[in-house]
mmCIF file of C-alpha atoms and ligand atoms in Angstrom:
data_model
loop_
_atom_site.group_PDB
_atom_site.id
_atom_site.type_symbol
_atom_site.label_atom_id
_atom_site.label_comp_id
_atom_site.label_asym_id
_atom_site.label_seq_id
_atom_site.Cartn_x
_atom_site.Cartn_y
_atom_site.Cartn_z
ATOM 1 C CA MET A 1 43.467 9.807 22.608
ATOM 2 C CA ASN A 2 43.204 11.716 25.886
ATOM 3 C CA ILE A 3 39.948 13.373 26.778
ATOM 4 C CA ILE A 4 38.352 15.204 29.686
ATOM 5 C CA LEU A 5 34.656 14.753 30.446
ATOM 6 C CA LEU A 6 33.490 17.881 32.187
ATOM 7 C CA GLY A 7 30.127 18.604 33.765
ATOM 8 C CA PRO A 8 28.434 19.117 37.102
ATOM 9 C CA PRO A 9 27.572 16.226 39.437
ATOM 10 C CA GLY A 10 25.005 14.001 37.740
ATOM 11 C CA ALA A 11 25.788 15.214 34.207
ATOM 12 C CA GLY A 12 26.543 11.647 33.083
ATOM 13 C CA LYS A 13 30.356 11.582 33.151
ATOM 14 C CA GLY A 14 30.583 8.136 34.798
ATOM 15 C CA THR A 15 27.882 6.677 32.570
ATOM 16 C CA GLN A 16 29.514 7.954 29.407
ATOM 17 C CA SER A 17 32.983 6.916 30.587
ATOM 18 C CA ALA A 18 31.776 3.344 31.018
ATOM 19 C CA GLY A 19 30.443 3.393 27.443
ATOM 20 C CA LEU A 20 33.728 4.745 26.081
ATOM 21 C CA VAL A 21 35.683 2.042 27.905
ATOM 22 C CA GLU A 22 33.435 -0.610 26.366
ATOM 23 C CA ARG A 23 33.332 0.821 22.824
ATOM 24 C CA HIS A 24 36.914 2.046 22.472
ATOM 25 C CA GLY A 25 39.002 0.222 25.063
ATOM 26 C CA MET A 26 39.963 3.491 26.740
ATOM 27 C CA ARG A 27 40.711 3.715 30.468
ATOM 28 C CA GLN A 28 38.536 5.740 32.838
ATOM 29 C CA LEU A 29 40.476 7.748 35.397
ATOM 30 C CA SER A 30 37.866 8.837 37.943
ATOM 31 C CA THR A 31 39.266 10.630 40.975
ATOM 32 C CA GLY A 32 35.888 10.137 42.684
ATOM 33 C CA ASP A 33 36.160 6.347 42.252
ATOM 34 C CA MET A 34 39.821 6.375 43.372
ATOM 35 C CA LEU A 35 38.950 8.408 46.472
ATOM 36 C CA ARG A 36 36.016 6.123 47.350
ATOM 37 C CA ALA A 37 38.333 3.125 47.032
ATOM 38 C CA ALA A 38 40.833 4.849 49.350
ATOM 39 C CA VAL A 39 38.094 5.620 51.890
ATOM 40 C CA LYS A 40 36.920 2.010 51.795
ATOM 41 C CA ALA A 41 40.458 0.692 52.234
ATOM 42 C CA GLY A 42 41.146 3.149 55.088
ATOM 43 C CA THR A 43 44.394 4.418 53.533
ATOM 44 C CA PRO A 44 45.917 7.721 54.739
ATOM 45 C CA VAL A 45 44.416 9.452 51.682
ATOM 46 C CA GLY A 46 41.040 7.913 52.450
ATOM 47 C CA LEU A 47 41.162 9.061 56.052
ATOM 48 C CA LYS A 48 41.852 12.656 54.903
ATOM 49 C CA ALA A 49 39.207 12.612 52.172
ATOM 50 C CA LYS A 50 36.249 10.993 53.882
ATOM 51 C CA ALA A 51 34.706 13.935 55.760
ATOM 52 C CA VAL A 52 35.443 16.389 52.937
ATOM 53 C CA MET A 53 33.605 14.131 50.469
ATOM 54 C CA GLU A 54 30.675 13.703 52.819
ATOM 55 C CA ARG A 55 30.298 17.490 52.925
ATOM 56 C CA GLY A 56 30.479 17.714 49.116
ATOM 57 C CA GLU A 57 33.573 19.920 49.207
ATOM 58 C CA LEU A 58 36.713 19.389 47.134
ATOM 59 C CA VAL A 59 39.594 17.218 48.320
ATOM 60 C CA SER A 60 43.015 18.886 48.074
ATOM 61 C CA ASP A 61 44.589 19.407 44.669
ATOM 62 C CA GLU A 62 47.771 17.627 45.766
ATOM 63 C CA ILE A 63 45.927 14.461 46.752
ATOM 64 C CA VAL A 64 43.896 14.078 43.557
ATOM 65 C CA SER A 65 46.725 15.052 41.209
ATOM 66 C CA ALA A 66 48.968 12.442 42.866
ATOM 67 C CA LEU A 67 46.273 9.806 42.275
ATOM 68 C CA ILE A 68 46.086 10.747 38.583
ATOM 69 C CA ASP A 69 49.866 10.835 38.269
ATOM 70 C CA ASP A 70 50.178 7.294 39.650
ATOM 71 C CA GLU A 71 47.370 5.889 37.548
ATOM 72 C CA LEU A 72 48.667 7.371 34.280
ATOM 73 C CA ALA A 73 52.162 6.111 34.979
ATOM 74 C CA SER A 74 50.762 2.571 35.129
ATOM 75 C CA MET A 75 49.192 2.831 31.650
ATOM 76 C CA GLY A 76 50.790 1.843 28.354
ATOM 77 C CA PRO A 77 51.065 4.654 25.802
ATOM 78 C CA GLU A 78 48.545 2.961 23.450
ATOM 79 C CA THR A 79 45.695 3.152 25.982
ATOM 80 C CA GLY A 80 43.547 6.264 25.721
ATOM 81 C CA ALA A 81 42.655 8.130 28.924
ATOM 82 C CA ILE A 82 39.258 9.495 29.939
ATOM 83 C CA PHE A 83 39.570 11.982 32.768
ATOM 84 C CA ASP A 84 36.285 11.827 34.689
ATOM 85 C CA GLY A 85 35.828 14.342 37.474
ATOM 86 C CA TYR A 86 39.342 15.654 37.111
ATOM 87 C CA PRO A 87 40.555 18.387 36.751
ATOM 88 C CA ARG A 88 38.166 20.340 38.994
ATOM 89 C CA THR A 89 40.273 23.447 39.738
ATOM 90 C CA ALA A 90 42.736 25.665 37.896
ATOM 91 C CA ALA A 91 45.586 24.141 39.899
ATOM 92 C CA GLN A 92 44.485 20.635 38.854
ATOM 93 C CA ALA A 93 44.282 21.714 35.209
ATOM 94 C CA ASP A 94 47.873 22.942 35.402
ATOM 95 C CA ALA A 95 48.953 19.743 37.156
ATOM 96 C CA LEU A 96 47.285 17.659 34.452
ATOM 97 C CA ASP A 97 49.176 19.490 31.697
ATOM 98 C CA ALA A 98 52.437 18.675 33.470
ATOM 99 C CA ILE A 99 51.489 15.029 34.113
ATOM 100 C CA LEU A 100 50.433 14.535 30.465
ATOM 101 C CA ALA A 101 53.624 16.139 29.130
ATOM 102 C CA LYS A 102 55.734 13.903 31.383
ATOM 103 C CA ASN A 103 53.997 10.871 29.863
ATOM 104 C CA GLY A 104 54.329 12.120 26.273
ATOM 105 C CA ARG A 105 50.574 12.678 25.992
ATOM 106 C CA ALA A 106 48.459 15.628 24.937
ATOM 107 C CA LEU A 107 44.809 16.525 25.428
ATOM 108 C CA ASP A 108 42.681 15.879 22.343
ATOM 109 C CA HIS A 109 39.234 16.912 23.552
ATOM 110 C CA VAL A 110 37.507 18.525 26.484
ATOM 111 C CA ILE A 111 33.880 17.461 26.241
ATOM 112 C CA GLU A 112 31.413 19.447 28.310
ATOM 113 C CA LEU A 113 28.151 17.717 29.127
ATOM 114 C CA GLU A 114 25.580 20.486 29.250
ATOM 115 C CA VAL A 115 22.677 19.808 31.580
ATOM 116 C CA ASN A 116 19.768 21.610 33.088
ATOM 117 C CA GLU A 117 20.610 22.136 36.769
ATOM 118 C CA ASP A 118 17.062 21.375 37.828
ATOM 119 C CA ALA A 119 17.499 17.808 36.565
ATOM 120 C CA LEU A 120 20.677 17.158 38.544
ATOM 121 C CA VAL A 121 19.154 16.668 41.980
ATOM 122 C CA GLU A 122 16.743 14.129 40.516
ATOM 123 C CA ARG A 123 19.602 12.359 38.720
ATOM 124 C CA ILE A 124 21.786 12.232 41.801
ATOM 125 C CA THR A 125 19.153 11.204 44.314
ATOM 126 C CA GLY A 126 17.989 8.407 41.942
ATOM 127 C CA ARG A 127 21.514 7.117 41.289
ATOM 128 C CA PHE A 128 22.686 3.687 42.476
ATOM 129 C CA SER A 129 25.371 1.279 41.372
ATOM 130 C CA CYS A 130 26.215 -2.381 41.438
ATOM 131 C CA GLY A 131 28.438 -3.131 44.446
ATOM 132 C CA ASN A 132 29.995 -6.049 42.590
ATOM 133 C CA CYS A 133 30.886 -4.611 39.158
ATOM 134 C CA GLY A 134 30.236 -0.860 39.497
ATOM 135 C CA ALA A 135 27.567 -0.634 36.764
ATOM 136 C CA LEU A 136 25.599 2.616 37.109
ATOM 137 C CA TYR A 137 21.810 2.833 37.276
ATOM 138 C CA HIS A 138 19.013 5.268 37.914
ATOM 139 C CA ASP A 139 15.696 4.542 39.649
ATOM 140 C CA THR A 140 13.575 5.812 36.755
ATOM 141 C CA ALA A 141 15.871 6.853 33.849
ATOM 142 C CA ASN A 142 18.064 3.759 33.723
ATOM 143 C CA PRO A 143 16.874 0.862 35.923
ATOM 144 C CA PRO A 144 18.193 -2.697 35.501
ATOM 145 C CA SER A 145 16.092 -4.593 32.929
ATOM 146 C CA GLU A 146 15.193 -7.156 35.596
ATOM 147 C CA PRO A 147 14.371 -5.367 38.883
ATOM 148 C CA GLY A 148 16.918 -6.036 41.623
ATOM 149 C CA LYS A 149 19.451 -7.765 39.339
ATOM 150 C CA CYS A 150 22.500 -6.160 37.719
ATOM 151 C CA ASP A 151 22.368 -6.395 33.893
ATOM 152 C CA ALA A 152 26.144 -6.697 33.691
ATOM 153 C CA CYS A 153 26.932 -9.300 36.352
ATOM 154 C CA GLY A 154 23.667 -10.552 37.887
ATOM 155 C CA SER A 155 24.478 -9.325 41.377
ATOM 156 C CA SER A 156 21.716 -7.912 43.578
ATOM 157 C CA ASP A 157 24.131 -6.017 45.837
ATOM 158 C CA PHE A 158 23.193 -2.418 44.957
ATOM 159 C CA ARG A 159 24.722 0.621 46.643
ATOM 160 C CA ARG A 160 23.939 4.311 47.068
ATOM 161 C CA ARG A 161 26.643 6.857 47.753
ATOM 162 C CA PRO A 162 26.470 8.602 51.131
ATOM 163 C CA ASP A 163 27.031 11.965 49.384
ATOM 164 C CA ASP A 164 24.138 11.489 46.938
ATOM 165 C CA ASN A 165 21.612 13.441 48.993
ATOM 166 C CA GLU A 166 20.008 16.747 48.105
ATOM 167 C CA GLU A 167 21.915 18.885 50.608
ATOM 168 C CA THR A 168 25.350 17.619 49.591
ATOM 169 C CA VAL A 169 24.452 17.871 45.898
ATOM 170 C CA ARG A 170 23.767 21.574 46.353
ATOM 171 C CA THR A 171 27.257 22.050 47.803
ATOM 172 C CA ARG A 172 28.801 19.978 45.001
ATOM 173 C CA MET A 173 26.994 22.085 42.397
ATOM 174 C CA ALA A 174 28.209 25.286 44.048
ATOM 175 C CA GLU A 175 31.774 23.935 44.061
ATOM 176 C CA TYR A 176 31.427 23.118 40.358
ATOM 177 C CA ARG A 177 30.244 26.625 39.480
ATOM 178 C CA ALA A 178 32.854 28.370 41.635
ATOM 179 C CA LYS A 179 35.941 26.300 40.967
ATOM 180 C CA THR A 180 35.475 23.953 37.978
ATOM 181 C CA ALA A 181 33.515 25.949 35.376
ATOM 182 C CA PRO A 182 36.228 28.662 35.385
ATOM 183 C CA ILE A 183 38.780 26.220 33.899
ATOM 184 C CA LEU A 184 36.799 25.984 30.630
ATOM 185 C CA PRO A 185 37.934 29.277 29.053
ATOM 186 C CA GLY A 186 41.583 28.160 29.220
ATOM 187 C CA TYR A 187 40.738 25.021 27.250
ATOM 188 C CA GLU A 188 38.548 27.031 24.877
ATOM 189 C CA ALA A 189 41.513 29.242 24.061
ATOM 190 C CA ARG A 190 43.296 26.055 22.974
ATOM 191 C CA GLY A 191 40.400 25.154 20.639
ATOM 192 C CA ILE A 192 39.751 21.753 22.165
ATOM 193 C CA VAL A 193 36.316 22.216 23.805
ATOM 194 C CA SER A 194 33.194 20.534 22.431
ATOM 195 C CA ARG A 195 29.750 20.695 23.963
ATOM 196 C CA VAL A 196 27.200 17.898 24.085
ATOM 197 C CA ASP A 197 23.585 18.075 25.150
ATOM 198 C CA GLY A 198 23.667 15.931 28.276
ATOM 199 C CA MET A 199 19.882 16.006 28.630
ATOM 200 C CA GLY A 200 19.398 13.559 25.756
ATOM 201 C CA ALA A 201 19.025 9.820 26.210
ATOM 202 C CA ILE A 202 22.200 7.974 27.254
ATOM 203 C CA ASP A 203 22.647 6.494 23.737
ATOM 204 C CA ALA A 204 22.155 9.867 22.054
ATOM 205 C CA VAL A 205 24.822 11.418 24.312
ATOM 206 C CA ALA A 206 27.159 8.497 23.504
ATOM 207 C CA ASN A 207 26.641 9.020 19.759
ATOM 208 C CA ALA A 208 27.400 12.718 20.047
ATOM 209 C CA ILE A 209 30.615 11.935 21.946
ATOM 210 C CA ASP A 210 31.683 9.366 19.348
ATOM 211 C CA GLY A 211 31.101 12.007 16.667
ATOM 212 C CA ILE A 212 33.517 14.338 18.448
ATOM 213 C CA LEU A 213 36.159 11.625 18.874
ATOM 214 C CA ALA A 214 35.948 10.821 15.155
ATOM 215 C CA SER A 215 36.300 14.468 14.106
HETATM 216 P P1 ADP B 1 30.230 13.272 40.727
HETATM 217 O O1 ADP B 1 30.583 12.320 39.627
HETATM 218 O O2 ADP B 1 28.862 13.067 41.262
HETATM 219 O O3 ADP B 1 30.504 14.699 40.356
HETATM 220 P P2 ADP B 1 32.664 12.317 41.983
HETATM 221 O O4 ADP B 1 32.548 10.868 42.157
HETATM 222 O O5 ADP B 1 33.452 12.799 40.792
HETATM 223 O O6 ADP B 1 31.196 12.941 41.932
HETATM 224 O O7 ADP B 1 33.270 13.019 43.244
HETATM 225 C C1 ADP B 1 32.781 12.738 44.555
HETATM 226 C C2 ADP B 1 33.534 13.592 45.577
HETATM 227 O O8 ADP B 1 34.938 13.226 45.542
HETATM 228 C C3 ADP B 1 33.510 15.085 45.275
HETATM 229 O O9 ADP B 1 32.361 15.726 45.822
HETATM 230 C C4 ADP B 1 34.808 15.543 45.972
HETATM 231 O O10 ADP B 1 34.640 15.593 47.380
HETATM 232 C C5 ADP B 1 35.741 14.383 45.689
HETATM 233 N N1 ADP B 1 36.509 14.575 44.415
HETATM 234 C C6 ADP B 1 36.433 13.791 43.307
HETATM 235 N N2 ADP B 1 37.237 14.231 42.344
HETATM 236 C C7 ADP B 1 37.856 15.354 42.862
HETATM 237 C C8 ADP B 1 38.801 16.280 42.337
HETATM 238 N N3 ADP B 1 39.293 16.175 41.072
HETATM 239 N N4 ADP B 1 39.204 17.290 43.140
HETATM 240 C C9 ADP B 1 38.742 17.408 44.397
HETATM 241 N N5 ADP B 1 37.842 16.576 44.936
HETATM 242 C C10 ADP B 1 37.396 15.547 44.199
HETATM 243 P P1 ADP B 2 28.312 11.926 36.946
HETATM 244 O O1 ADP B 2 29.402 10.890 36.854
HETATM 245 O O2 ADP B 2 28.518 13.064 35.990
HETATM 246 O O3 ADP B 2 28.101 12.409 38.359
HETATM 247 P P2 ADP B 2 26.505 9.670 36.361
HETATM 248 O O4 ADP B 2 27.018 9.129 35.082
HETATM 249 O O5 ADP B 2 26.781 8.934 37.604
HETATM 250 O O6 ADP B 2 26.948 11.236 36.497
HETATM 251 O O7 ADP B 2 24.922 9.860 36.202
HETATM 252 C C1 ADP B 2 24.122 10.313 37.291
HETATM 253 C C2 ADP B 2 22.798 9.536 37.290
HETATM 254 O O8 ADP B 2 22.039 9.918 36.127
HETATM 255 C C3 ADP B 2 22.958 8.037 37.224
HETATM 256 O O9 ADP B 2 21.959 7.447 38.001
HETATM 257 C C4 ADP B 2 22.763 7.692 35.738
HETATM 258 O O10 ADP B 2 22.182 6.401 35.570
HETATM 259 C C5 ADP B 2 21.782 8.791 35.290
HETATM 260 N N1 ADP B 2 22.051 9.231 33.916
HETATM 261 C C6 ADP B 2 23.262 9.367 33.279
HETATM 262 N N2 ADP B 2 23.122 9.827 32.017
HETATM 263 C C7 ADP B 2 21.769 10.019 31.843
HETATM 264 C C8 ADP B 2 20.965 10.503 30.735
HETATM 265 N N3 ADP B 2 21.525 10.874 29.585
HETATM 266 N N4 ADP B 2 19.634 10.564 30.941
HETATM 267 C C9 ADP B 2 19.059 10.190 32.109
HETATM 268 N N5 ADP B 2 19.763 9.725 33.178
HETATM 269 C C10 ADP B 2 21.100 9.640 33.052
HETATM 270 ZN ZN1 ZN B 3 27.039 -5.724 38.402
#
């Protein structure tokens, strides 16, 4: 199974990817996570990407497609792939088709998380994650059950992303509308797009996604 989770920043792609990994043993391929790791490690890719990410603009198609190509090559054929935050442009969508074909894979579903844009700023500015295990939280919608302590690993080392501020979110939303939303019609023509109401509770969204995967 190979699926794309599509939706604007804050739609819930990372949260739902983590659930899919847990429930179905799939692998999450998040270009955002890969880029943040590269920035942290100070690699050449990280040095190129850092300022672009801080502005909320898109990193070059060549860089992100190379990251996906490498990651997929390291996966056994039995492991399903969740593409989270990739592809984000028409060129990336074309690159993904080529990368999948090279690996003997095909896209099964493109799942669009539909959200009300007004909710996104609130979602993004309330987002934080565990610095130890990466678990995702939200100040009000999804806080740890014990304040200050990660449910998954017990760490109290929480982080906020430097690009999770209102101004940058506006740029990221504009990038999504201008460059990412236009890739949907191509997938629709292939009959593989499903839509899920991303405004529901996290569990309800997860159930809807599982329904699509089982169909
Ligand atoms: P979110 O999940 O909030 O949409 P991501 O973690 O996916 O954010 O991405 C964070 C930033 O990393 C983006 O604003 C962009 O600068 C860069 N980025 C991530 N994925 C891509 C991609 N596929 N193409 C170009 N830039 C990307
Ligand atoms: P994306 O990867 O699409 O940018 P995330 O999965 O990181 O989005 O979610 C953004 C924020 O919204 C996080 O703080 C997360 O805890 C919260 N969140 C995710 N899904 C929901 C939901 N269905 N309802 C309320 N908050 C949610
Ligand atoms: Zn943790």
